[in-house]
């Protein structure tokens, strides 16, 4: 292990060097089932042949030209994504945080056009929107913000899922321009709001002339069984941010908008050197093609239902498991206590997983899992949780 990297992550000691489908191999050639998919990124799994072919071809053709020129592949991707999402216009960047930065800048311009002096974006407790200064300010976690003060002005926080708190803000705060929310909180612990919550926000945004910004960076691109998780609630946001699964590992983010929000940017307002380059756009187009061709959105929905059913049966009455929740292939298993050692223990049981919000096992597997692999995933996660339970029982005995 090297000492040359900045200390931003408490990394597990395993190093993967090869992947195929839902499987990863480490330096000792040990094989693991990947239940985290590079944090919701590798929707098609690893080394998907269609993507490998497309990006190899594109690498041999043209990687980058800059946004000083037309980029035909970016135009194609813009058409595809706006059609898939019900939005009208797209801005491409390289990450989730950048997509949210674009969304925040659109909301600021929207307020500026209304001659607001202090345009304010309502954000949620327990949310996650990224690590840049504006997006860490929008994030509802002190851990993410601590040490980086002064934070960015113009954000107001309310509890997630709380319609009454939002109504109070609407009555008391002035110069609100937008509400920014994740349809399901990912980093926050796979928290799913009550049915009707997003529709209520949509109605309030319409009533008060606010923009509804949905952060679908983790939920989007089919993970919950629909292209956007918002489709389950039958609503359209004004702005939506995408990233993670969009490039299956080739970095790309997108900020999509419709209506007034779609035409706020003009030359000089915003930009990027790399964003939407031919290589990244070819990757994203291939991801979208493959999801469609292999019918992976209904597959994600069916797999998610099957996996959560299996977990509910296996963990029924389990002393360490409080709740199992999920939509499609975004699955959380909330434990009764914090379990920082579980990811390392899971590796010993041949499965790669993540624990978020201290005690929620987070599973974000690829959509290409077979039924047999889904069963294997459940077996391995259960074995790891049972091993953890046995360790805790020995420790307290
Ligand atoms: C991952 C994530 C982000 C940040 O994306 P980066 O690519 O890491 O900048 C923002 N919002 C949500 C909901 C995420 O899951």
Short mmCIF file of C-alpha atoms and ligand atoms in Angstrom, two decimals:
data_model
loop_
_atom_site.label_atom_id
_atom_site.label_comp_id
_atom_site.label_asym_id
_atom_site.label_seq_id
_atom_site.Cartn_x
_atom_site.Cartn_y
_atom_site.Cartn_z
CA UNK A 1 0.00 0.00 0.00
CA UNK A 2 1.23 3.48 -0.89
CA UNK A 3 1.35 6.57 1.27
CA UNK A 4 1.04 8.93 -1.67
CA UNK A 5 -2.76 9.40 -1.67
CA UNK A 6 -4.58 12.07 0.31
CA UNK A 7 -6.43 10.59 3.21
CA UNK A 8 -10.01 11.11 1.96
CA UNK A 9 -11.26 7.54 2.33
CA UNK A 10 -10.99 4.83 4.96
CA UNK A 11 -10.40 2.17 2.32
CA UNK A 12 -10.89 -1.57 2.69
CA UNK A 13 -7.59 -3.40 2.08
CA UNK A 14 -8.87 -5.30 -0.97
CA UNK A 15 -7.85 -4.15 -4.47
CA UNK A 16 -9.91 -5.36 -7.41
CA UNK A 17 -8.16 -5.78 -10.72
CA UNK A 18 -10.74 -7.43 -12.99
CA UNK A 19 -14.51 -7.64 -13.35
CA UNK A 20 -17.09 -9.48 -15.42
CA UNK A 21 -20.84 -9.04 -15.06
CA UNK A 22 -21.70 -8.93 -11.37
CA UNK A 23 -18.31 -10.35 -10.32
CA UNK A 24 -14.99 -8.84 -9.23
CA UNK A 25 -11.56 -10.45 -8.77
CA UNK A 26 -8.81 -9.18 -6.46
CA UNK A 27 -5.03 -9.37 -6.79
CA UNK A 28 -5.00 -12.90 -5.31
CA UNK A 29 -7.65 -13.94 -7.88
CA UNK A 30 -10.34 -14.31 -5.20
CA UNK A 31 -13.83 -13.81 -6.64
CA UNK A 32 -16.53 -11.57 -5.11
CA UNK A 33 -20.17 -10.85 -5.96
CA UNK A 34 -20.52 -7.08 -6.42
CA UNK A 35 -23.59 -5.84 -4.53
CA UNK A 36 -22.56 -2.16 -4.55
CA UNK A 37 -21.71 -1.73 -8.25
CA UNK A 38 -19.19 1.07 -7.74
CA UNK A 39 -21.86 2.94 -5.70
CA UNK A 40 -24.82 2.67 -8.10
CA UNK A 41 -22.58 3.25 -11.12
CA UNK A 42 -22.09 -0.12 -12.85
CA UNK A 43 -25.70 -0.80 -13.84
CA UNK A 44 -24.58 -3.05 -16.71
CA UNK A 45 -22.05 -4.78 -14.46
CA UNK A 46 -18.38 -4.97 -15.33
CA UNK A 47 -16.90 -5.36 -18.80
CA UNK A 48 -20.30 -5.46 -20.55
CA UNK A 49 -19.42 -6.49 -24.14
CA UNK A 50 -21.63 -3.84 -25.82
CA UNK A 51 -20.04 -1.03 -23.78
CA UNK A 52 -16.51 -2.42 -24.17
CA UNK A 53 -16.99 -2.50 -27.94
CA UNK A 54 -18.50 1.00 -28.16
CA UNK A 55 -15.88 2.75 -26.03
CA UNK A 56 -13.00 0.89 -27.69
CA UNK A 57 -14.30 2.02 -31.05
CA UNK A 58 -14.83 5.59 -29.82
CA UNK A 59 -11.36 5.70 -28.23
CA UNK A 60 -9.89 4.81 -31.61
CA UNK A 61 -12.04 7.48 -33.32
CA UNK A 62 -12.28 10.66 -31.21
CA UNK A 63 -12.09 11.35 -27.46
CA UNK A 64 -12.44 15.07 -27.03
CA UNK A 65 -12.84 18.31 -28.94
CA UNK A 66 -14.29 20.79 -26.32
CA UNK A 67 -17.60 22.62 -26.26
CA UNK A 68 -16.29 25.30 -28.61
CA UNK A 69 -17.67 23.10 -31.39
CA UNK A 70 -20.76 21.04 -32.11
CA UNK A 71 -20.50 17.56 -30.62
CA UNK A 72 -22.88 15.30 -32.58
CA UNK A 73 -22.80 12.53 -29.95
CA UNK A 74 -23.68 15.08 -27.23
CA UNK A 75 -26.63 16.27 -29.33
CA UNK A 76 -27.81 12.65 -29.72
CA UNK A 77 -27.48 12.06 -25.99
CA UNK A 78 -29.35 15.28 -25.22
CA UNK A 79 -32.22 14.10 -27.46
CA UNK A 80 -32.28 10.66 -25.86
CA UNK A 81 -32.17 11.90 -22.27
CA UNK A 82 -34.75 14.65 -22.65
CA UNK A 83 -37.10 12.16 -24.31
CA UNK A 84 -36.52 9.54 -21.59
CA UNK A 85 -37.04 12.01 -18.74
CA UNK A 86 -39.76 14.34 -20.04
CA UNK A 87 -37.31 17.25 -19.84
CA UNK A 88 -36.51 19.72 -22.64
CA UNK A 89 -32.84 20.62 -22.42
CA UNK A 90 -29.60 19.09 -21.14
CA UNK A 91 -26.27 20.35 -19.81
CA UNK A 92 -23.51 17.73 -19.58
CA UNK A 93 -20.73 17.64 -17.01
CA UNK A 94 -18.50 15.03 -15.37
CA UNK A 95 -20.01 14.13 -12.00
CA UNK A 96 -23.03 14.26 -9.77
CA UNK A 97 -21.82 17.24 -7.77
CA UNK A 98 -21.31 19.19 -11.00
CA UNK A 99 -24.82 18.32 -12.20
CA UNK A 100 -26.19 19.66 -8.91
CA UNK A 101 -24.00 22.76 -9.18
CA UNK A 102 -25.62 23.46 -12.55
CA UNK A 103 -29.07 22.96 -10.97
CA UNK A 104 -28.21 25.35 -8.12
CA UNK A 105 -26.88 27.95 -10.58
CA UNK A 106 -30.12 27.68 -12.60
CA UNK A 107 -32.12 28.32 -9.42
CA UNK A 108 -29.94 31.35 -8.63
CA UNK A 109 -30.49 32.76 -12.14
CA UNK A 110 -34.22 32.13 -11.79
CA UNK A 111 -34.21 34.25 -8.61
CA UNK A 112 -31.99 36.87 -10.20
CA UNK A 113 -34.50 37.26 -13.03
CA UNK A 114 -37.17 37.91 -10.38
CA UNK A 115 -34.90 40.62 -8.92
CA UNK A 116 -34.51 38.67 -5.67
CA UNK A 117 -31.63 39.89 -3.50
CA UNK A 118 -31.24 36.62 -1.58
CA UNK A 119 -32.64 33.71 -3.60
CA UNK A 120 -33.11 30.73 -1.30
CA UNK A 121 -33.19 27.00 -2.07
CA UNK A 122 -35.03 24.73 0.37
CA UNK A 123 -33.05 21.54 1.06
CA UNK A 124 -33.60 18.51 3.30
CA UNK A 125 -32.12 17.16 6.49
CA UNK A 126 -30.13 13.95 6.00
CA UNK A 127 -29.69 14.65 2.27
CA UNK A 128 -26.58 14.17 0.14
CA UNK A 129 -25.83 16.31 -2.90
CA UNK A 130 -22.04 16.23 -3.29
CA UNK A 131 -18.70 17.59 -2.05
CA UNK A 132 -18.22 20.93 -3.82
CA UNK A 133 -18.83 23.98 -1.64
CA UNK A 134 -22.37 24.65 -2.87
CA UNK A 135 -23.38 20.98 -2.89
CA UNK A 136 -21.90 20.25 0.53
CA UNK A 137 -23.86 23.24 1.81
CA UNK A 138 -27.01 21.74 0.28
CA UNK A 139 -26.15 18.41 1.91
CA UNK A 140 -27.88 17.76 5.23
CA UNK A 141 -24.96 16.28 7.12
CA UNK A 142 -22.70 18.12 9.55
CA UNK A 143 -19.98 15.52 8.93
CA UNK A 144 -19.78 16.61 5.28
CA UNK A 145 -19.74 20.34 6.13
CA UNK A 146 -17.53 20.48 9.24
CA UNK A 147 -14.33 22.47 8.73
CA UNK A 148 -15.36 24.04 5.43
CA UNK A 149 -17.10 27.13 6.78
CA UNK A 150 -18.02 29.72 5.69
CA UNK A 151 -20.65 27.74 3.79
CA UNK A 152 -22.53 29.08 0.77
CA UNK A 153 -25.48 31.37 1.52
CA UNK A 154 -29.02 30.87 0.30
CA UNK A 155 -30.05 27.45 1.61
CA UNK A 156 -32.84 26.72 4.07
CA UNK A 157 -33.25 23.26 5.61
CA UNK A 158 -36.38 21.30 6.53
CA UNK A 159 -36.87 17.68 7.70
CA UNK A 160 -37.13 15.14 4.82
CA UNK A 161 -40.65 13.81 4.29
CA UNK A 162 -42.24 16.58 6.34
CA UNK A 163 -44.96 18.38 4.38
CA UNK A 164 -46.00 20.57 7.33
CA UNK A 165 -42.46 21.94 7.73
CA UNK A 166 -42.43 22.89 4.07
CA UNK A 167 -45.80 24.65 4.42
CA UNK A 168 -44.42 26.64 7.38
CA UNK A 169 -41.42 27.69 5.32
CA UNK A 170 -43.72 28.73 2.48
CA UNK A 171 -45.62 31.00 4.87
CA UNK A 172 -42.61 32.56 6.58
CA UNK A 173 -39.63 32.63 4.23
CA UNK A 174 -39.26 35.10 1.41
CA UNK A 175 -37.42 34.80 -1.90
CA UNK A 176 -37.58 31.01 -2.14
CA UNK A 177 -36.65 29.94 -5.67
CA UNK A 178 -36.51 26.15 -5.49
CA UNK A 179 -36.92 22.97 -3.48
CA UNK A 180 -34.12 20.42 -3.93
CA UNK A 181 -34.76 16.83 -2.88
CA UNK A 182 -33.78 13.21 -3.52
CA UNK A 183 -36.80 10.99 -4.36
CA UNK A 184 -35.19 8.35 -2.13
CA UNK A 185 -32.33 9.38 0.15
CA UNK A 186 -29.38 7.17 -0.79
CA UNK A 187 -26.37 8.10 1.39
CA UNK A 188 -28.93 9.03 4.05
CA UNK A 189 -29.87 5.35 4.46
CA UNK A 190 -32.23 4.35 1.61
CA UNK A 191 -35.03 6.43 3.10
CA UNK A 192 -38.25 6.33 1.08
CA UNK A 193 -40.73 9.14 1.78
CA UNK A 194 -44.47 8.49 2.17
CA UNK A 195 -46.49 8.18 -1.03
CA UNK A 196 -47.70 11.62 -2.04
CA UNK A 197 -44.73 13.53 -0.61
CA UNK A 198 -43.14 14.37 -3.96
CA UNK A 199 -46.54 15.18 -5.48
CA UNK A 200 -47.15 17.57 -2.58
CA UNK A 201 -43.83 19.31 -3.24
CA UNK A 202 -44.76 19.49 -6.93
CA UNK A 203 -48.07 21.20 -6.07
CA UNK A 204 -46.36 23.66 -3.71
CA UNK A 205 -43.76 24.52 -6.35
CA UNK A 206 -46.54 25.20 -8.86
CA UNK A 207 -48.49 27.27 -6.37
CA UNK A 208 -45.52 29.43 -5.29
CA UNK A 209 -43.66 29.55 -8.59
CA UNK A 210 -40.65 27.64 -7.21
CA UNK A 211 -38.51 25.24 -9.24
CA UNK A 212 -38.64 21.59 -8.20
CA UNK A 213 -35.12 20.17 -8.39
CA UNK A 214 -34.85 16.40 -8.12
CA UNK A 215 -31.46 14.88 -7.39
CA UNK A 216 -31.77 11.54 -9.20
CA UNK A 217 -28.04 10.91 -9.29
CA UNK A 218 -28.45 7.65 -7.36
CA UNK A 219 -32.09 6.79 -8.14
CA UNK A 220 -32.08 7.64 -11.86
CA UNK A 221 -31.27 5.79 -15.09
CA UNK A 222 -33.60 2.90 -14.27
CA UNK A 223 -32.37 1.79 -10.85
CA UNK A 224 -35.82 1.87 -9.24
CA UNK A 225 -37.49 0.19 -12.23
CA UNK A 226 -38.38 3.46 -14.00
CA UNK A 227 -36.04 5.84 -15.80
CA UNK A 228 -36.61 8.45 -13.08
CA UNK A 229 -37.81 7.45 -9.61
CA UNK A 230 -40.21 10.44 -9.87
CA UNK A 231 -42.26 8.43 -12.39
CA UNK A 232 -43.51 6.22 -9.55
CA UNK A 233 -45.14 9.37 -8.15
CA UNK A 234 -46.46 10.52 -11.51
CA UNK A 235 -44.69 13.88 -11.36
CA UNK A 236 -42.22 15.84 -13.49
CA UNK A 237 -39.60 18.04 -11.81
CA UNK A 238 -38.43 21.30 -13.40
CA UNK A 239 -34.80 20.27 -13.07
CA UNK A 240 -33.27 16.83 -12.57
CA UNK A 241 -29.66 15.82 -12.04
CA UNK A 242 -28.23 12.50 -13.20
CA UNK A 243 -24.78 10.94 -13.02
CA UNK A 244 -23.72 7.62 -11.45
CA UNK A 245 -25.22 4.90 -13.71
CA UNK A 246 -25.33 7.15 -16.77
CA UNK A 247 -21.80 6.23 -17.91
CA UNK A 248 -21.42 2.85 -16.17
CA UNK A 249 -18.00 4.05 -14.94
CA UNK A 250 -17.05 6.56 -17.63
CA UNK A 251 -17.52 9.86 -15.74
CA UNK A 252 -20.54 11.85 -16.96
CA UNK A 253 -23.24 13.93 -15.29
CA UNK A 254 -26.30 15.68 -16.68
CA UNK A 255 -28.49 18.52 -15.53
CA UNK A 256 -31.83 18.33 -17.36
CA UNK A 257 -34.51 21.01 -17.27
CA UNK A 258 -37.86 21.95 -18.76
CA UNK A 259 -40.10 25.02 -18.91
CA UNK A 260 -38.64 28.30 -17.62
CA UNK A 261 -35.66 26.51 -16.13
CA UNK A 262 -34.60 25.11 -19.52
CA UNK A 263 -33.67 28.46 -21.08
CA UNK A 264 -31.96 30.30 -18.21
CA UNK A 265 -28.35 29.64 -19.25
CA UNK A 266 -26.80 31.76 -22.00
CA UNK A 267 -23.25 31.71 -23.40
CA UNK A 268 -20.90 32.83 -20.64
CA UNK A 269 -23.16 31.77 -17.72
CA UNK A 270 -21.85 28.26 -17.34
CA UNK A 271 -19.45 25.86 -18.98
CA UNK A 272 -17.05 22.96 -18.79
CA UNK A 273 -13.97 21.80 -20.69
CA UNK A 274 -14.54 18.04 -20.51
CA UNK A 275 -18.32 17.87 -20.03
CA UNK A 276 -20.23 15.95 -22.70
CA UNK A 277 -17.19 14.96 -24.73
CA UNK A 278 -17.60 12.38 -27.51
CA UNK A 279 -16.15 9.54 -25.44
CA UNK A 280 -18.39 10.02 -22.39
CA UNK A 281 -21.46 10.60 -24.56
CA UNK A 282 -20.81 7.45 -26.60
CA UNK A 283 -20.59 5.52 -23.32
CA UNK A 284 -23.86 7.00 -22.02
CA UNK A 285 -25.67 6.39 -25.34
CA UNK A 286 -24.55 2.76 -25.20
CA UNK A 287 -25.73 2.44 -21.57
CA UNK A 288 -29.18 3.75 -22.56
CA UNK A 289 -29.29 1.49 -25.64
CA UNK A 290 -28.36 -1.56 -23.61
CA UNK A 291 -30.87 -0.83 -20.82
CA UNK A 292 -33.55 -0.64 -23.52
CA UNK A 293 -32.42 -3.63 -25.60
CA UNK A 294 -32.01 -5.94 -22.61
CA UNK A 295 -35.18 -4.56 -20.95
CA UNK A 296 -33.22 -3.85 -17.80
CA UNK A 297 -35.67 -1.39 -16.21
CA UNK A 298 -38.49 -3.94 -15.71
CA UNK A 299 -35.74 -6.40 -14.82
CA UNK A 300 -34.45 -4.06 -12.05
CA UNK A 301 -37.99 -3.78 -10.68
CA UNK A 302 -38.53 -7.57 -10.69
CA UNK A 303 -35.09 -8.34 -9.25
CA UNK A 304 -35.58 -5.76 -6.51
CA UNK A 305 -38.93 -7.26 -5.51
CA UNK A 306 -37.47 -10.77 -5.52
CA UNK A 307 -34.41 -9.81 -3.46
CA UNK A 308 -36.36 -7.83 -0.84
CA UNK A 309 -38.87 -10.71 -0.52
CA UNK A 310 -36.02 -13.17 0.04
CA UNK A 311 -34.43 -10.88 2.66
CA UNK A 312 -37.77 -10.37 4.44
CA UNK A 313 -38.22 -14.14 4.70
CA UNK A 314 -34.64 -14.77 5.81
CA UNK A 315 -34.42 -11.90 8.31
CA UNK A 316 -37.91 -12.37 9.81
CA UNK A 317 -37.41 -12.06 13.58
CA UNK A 318 -33.63 -11.66 13.20
CA UNK A 319 -32.13 -9.99 16.31
CA UNK A 320 -29.85 -7.65 14.29
CA UNK A 321 -32.31 -6.54 11.57
CA UNK A 322 -34.79 -3.73 12.12
CA UNK A 323 -36.22 -3.08 8.66
CA UNK A 324 -35.78 -3.93 4.98
CA UNK A 325 -36.73 -1.25 2.47
CA UNK A 326 -36.14 -0.58 -1.17
CA UNK A 327 -37.39 0.21 -4.63
CA UNK A 328 -35.97 -1.76 -7.54
CA UNK A 329 -32.26 -2.32 -7.07
CA UNK A 330 -31.85 0.29 -4.35
CA UNK A 331 -32.11 -1.80 -1.21
CA UNK A 332 -31.44 -0.94 2.43
CA UNK A 333 -31.31 -3.32 5.39
CA UNK A 334 -31.43 -1.29 8.59
CA UNK A 335 -29.67 -3.01 11.47
CA UNK A 336 -30.43 -2.49 15.16
CA UNK A 337 -26.89 -1.20 15.79
CA UNK A 338 -24.01 0.45 13.96
CA UNK A 339 -21.92 -2.05 11.96
CA UNK A 340 -18.71 -0.42 10.71
CA UNK A 341 -16.95 -3.80 10.45
CA UNK A 342 -19.61 -5.39 8.22
CA UNK A 343 -18.16 -4.47 4.79
CA UNK A 344 -14.84 -6.18 5.67
CA UNK A 345 -16.68 -9.19 7.10
CA UNK A 346 -18.82 -9.37 3.94
CA UNK A 347 -15.65 -9.61 1.82
CA UNK A 348 -14.77 -12.77 3.76
CA UNK A 349 -18.18 -14.10 2.68
CA UNK A 350 -17.51 -13.18 -0.95
CA UNK A 351 -19.80 -10.17 -1.30
CA UNK A 352 -19.00 -6.47 -1.76
CA UNK A 353 -21.43 -4.20 0.06
CA UNK A 354 -21.55 -0.85 1.81
CA UNK A 355 -22.94 0.44 5.10
CA UNK A 356 -24.35 3.97 5.07
CA UNK A 357 -25.86 6.15 7.81
CA UNK A 358 -23.92 3.96 10.31
CA UNK A 359 -26.32 1.01 10.36
CA UNK A 360 -27.98 0.62 6.97
CA UNK A 361 -26.57 -2.07 4.68
CA UNK A 362 -26.79 -0.53 1.22
CA UNK A 363 -27.14 -2.76 -1.83
CA UNK A 364 -26.95 -1.24 -5.31
CA UNK A 365 -26.24 -4.27 -7.51
CA UNK A 366 -26.03 -4.23 -11.32
CA UNK A 367 -29.29 -4.66 -13.28
CA UNK A 368 -27.80 -7.61 -15.23
CA UNK A 369 -27.88 -10.02 -12.24
CA UNK A 370 -29.26 -13.46 -13.07
CA UNK A 371 -31.87 -15.06 -10.79
CA UNK A 372 -29.19 -17.39 -9.53
CA UNK A 373 -26.85 -14.50 -8.73
CA UNK A 374 -29.67 -12.70 -6.92
CA UNK A 375 -30.13 -15.77 -4.71
CA UNK A 376 -26.38 -15.96 -4.18
CA UNK A 377 -26.32 -12.28 -3.20
CA UNK A 378 -29.00 -12.88 -0.55
CA UNK A 379 -27.18 -15.99 0.78
CA UNK A 380 -23.87 -14.16 1.09
CA UNK A 381 -25.33 -11.03 2.71
CA UNK A 382 -27.26 -13.21 5.20
CA UNK A 383 -24.09 -15.19 6.01
CA UNK A 384 -22.19 -11.94 6.67
CA UNK A 385 -24.97 -10.57 8.91
CA UNK A 386 -25.16 -13.88 10.80
CA UNK A 387 -21.37 -13.83 11.29
CA UNK A 388 -21.61 -10.28 12.62
CA UNK A 389 -24.43 -11.29 14.96
CA UNK A 390 -22.39 -14.24 16.27
CA UNK A 391 -19.38 -11.94 16.85
CA UNK A 392 -21.50 -9.44 18.78
CA UNK A 393 -23.10 -12.19 20.86
CA UNK A 394 -19.67 -13.62 21.77
CA UNK A 395 -18.47 -10.11 22.64
CA UNK A 396 -21.36 -9.53 25.05
CA UNK A 397 -21.51 -13.08 26.49
C1 LIG B 1 -23.34 10.32 -5.45
C2 LIG B 1 -24.34 11.39 -5.29
C3 LIG B 1 -24.01 12.73 -5.53
C4 LIG B 1 -22.61 13.18 -5.87
O1 LIG B 1 -22.13 12.63 -7.04
P1 LIG B 1 -20.54 12.71 -7.36
O2 LIG B 1 -20.43 12.10 -8.71
O3 LIG B 1 -19.85 11.92 -6.29
O4 LIG B 1 -20.15 14.13 -7.32
C5 LIG B 1 -25.02 13.68 -5.40
N1 LIG B 1 -26.26 13.33 -5.07
C6 LIG B 1 -26.61 12.05 -4.83
C7 LIG B 1 -28.03 11.72 -4.49
C8 LIG B 1 -25.67 11.03 -4.92
O5 LIG B 1 -26.01 9.77 -4.65
#
